Amino acid sequence: MSFSTSSVGPPTPEPEQRPAAPSEDEDIARYLSAGQSFSSDFSEPGPTTDELFGHPDLSETTFEPSLGPTCGNNVATANRLARRQKLRPYQAKELESLAKSSLSIQILHLLVEQFATRNRLEEFLTSQPPFKIKKPLADTISSYALAVLMSEHISAYKGNMPTDCVINLIIKNNVNVPANLLHNPYALNLVKLAVGEELTQARARIKRYIGESINKDWAIPNLALKVIEGSQINVSVATCARIAIMRKVYSKLLNTGKKVGNDYWNKVDDVTTLERILRLQRRQRLEGE
């Protein structure tokens, strides 16, 4: 009698057959069989992939800003700049709060501050009394105007050059000049008008003295003393040379029977320009020898 060596045990269970996951095509087919269709002209919104496959909708989710490393760096930079510029405590606090805000809030804050500053500046300017040229400044303009016309370095007696020279001298020496002259267009324009009028009057006096010197046969030094009378200008050889050119032009116009009119100073400018060119040519010729 023989026995089998294999032991009899419980039967091995069959592996569980799980249903296969539906494919994407089957999902779409099932969606279509439900009586819905995709709109070809997109006039009506179709289902989103989140609705089809069950992903959560995050459109209504809100996110709170977190104090990340970038924001922390902004705060540190703000505190460092506040200490460097020696801001007041409340200013440093506002700056730190602004550093924690979003970029749009920062831009809006800066625009508001700019508009507020502009409004305060306009109120300050409108509250000031209108600028007027007082006697000390008028005396300074008169003194510098004559000094410029008697200078040997001036290249033109008419035009913008003498006016610009007087303005530059007044600002450079800061004599009886308002502190905000360069930043106040209204005041600067008034000063320019005053300088132009003073130069016109000074040229008229010089031309009148030149005509009187010809009639009374004054010497050039005496004419120079008459021109600079009441000023702090010293009579020099260069001053006498310039006045001699002015009287030469005046005498030439009288000898030719022409009237000494408004173009007199233009003719003086032409002669001084020619004299300057000839002097430069002589200097170059002497240096070349």
mmCIF file of C-alpha atoms in Angstrom, residues 27 31 46-58:
data_model
loop_
_atom_site.group_PDB
_atom_site.id
_atom_site.type_symbol
_atom_site.label_atom_id
_atom_site.label_comp_id
_atom_site.label_asym_id
_atom_site.label_seq_id
_atom_site.Cartn_x
_atom_site.Cartn_y
_atom_site.Cartn_z
ATOM 1 C CA ASP A 27 -14.867 58.811 -20.625
ATOM 2 C CA TYR A 31 -20.026 61.995 -21.584
ATOM 3 C CA GLY A 46 -17.934 73.498 -22.280
ATOM 4 C CA PRO A 47 -16.872 71.374 -19.334
ATOM 5 C CA THR A 48 -13.448 71.922 -17.899
ATOM 6 C CA THR A 49 -10.932 69.167 -17.403
ATOM 7 C CA ASP A 50 -11.424 69.588 -13.676
ATOM 8 C CA GLU A 51 -15.129 68.756 -14.081
ATOM 9 C CA LEU A 52 -14.382 65.786 -16.341
ATOM 10 C CA PHE A 53 -11.709 64.125 -14.264
ATOM 11 C CA GLY A 54 -12.594 65.317 -10.805
ATOM 12 C CA HIS A 55 -9.777 67.800 -10.063
ATOM 13 C CA PRO A 56 -10.623 70.403 -7.409
ATOM 14 C CA ASP A 57 -11.648 73.912 -8.521
ATOM 15 C CA LEU A 58 -9.191 76.453 -7.086
#
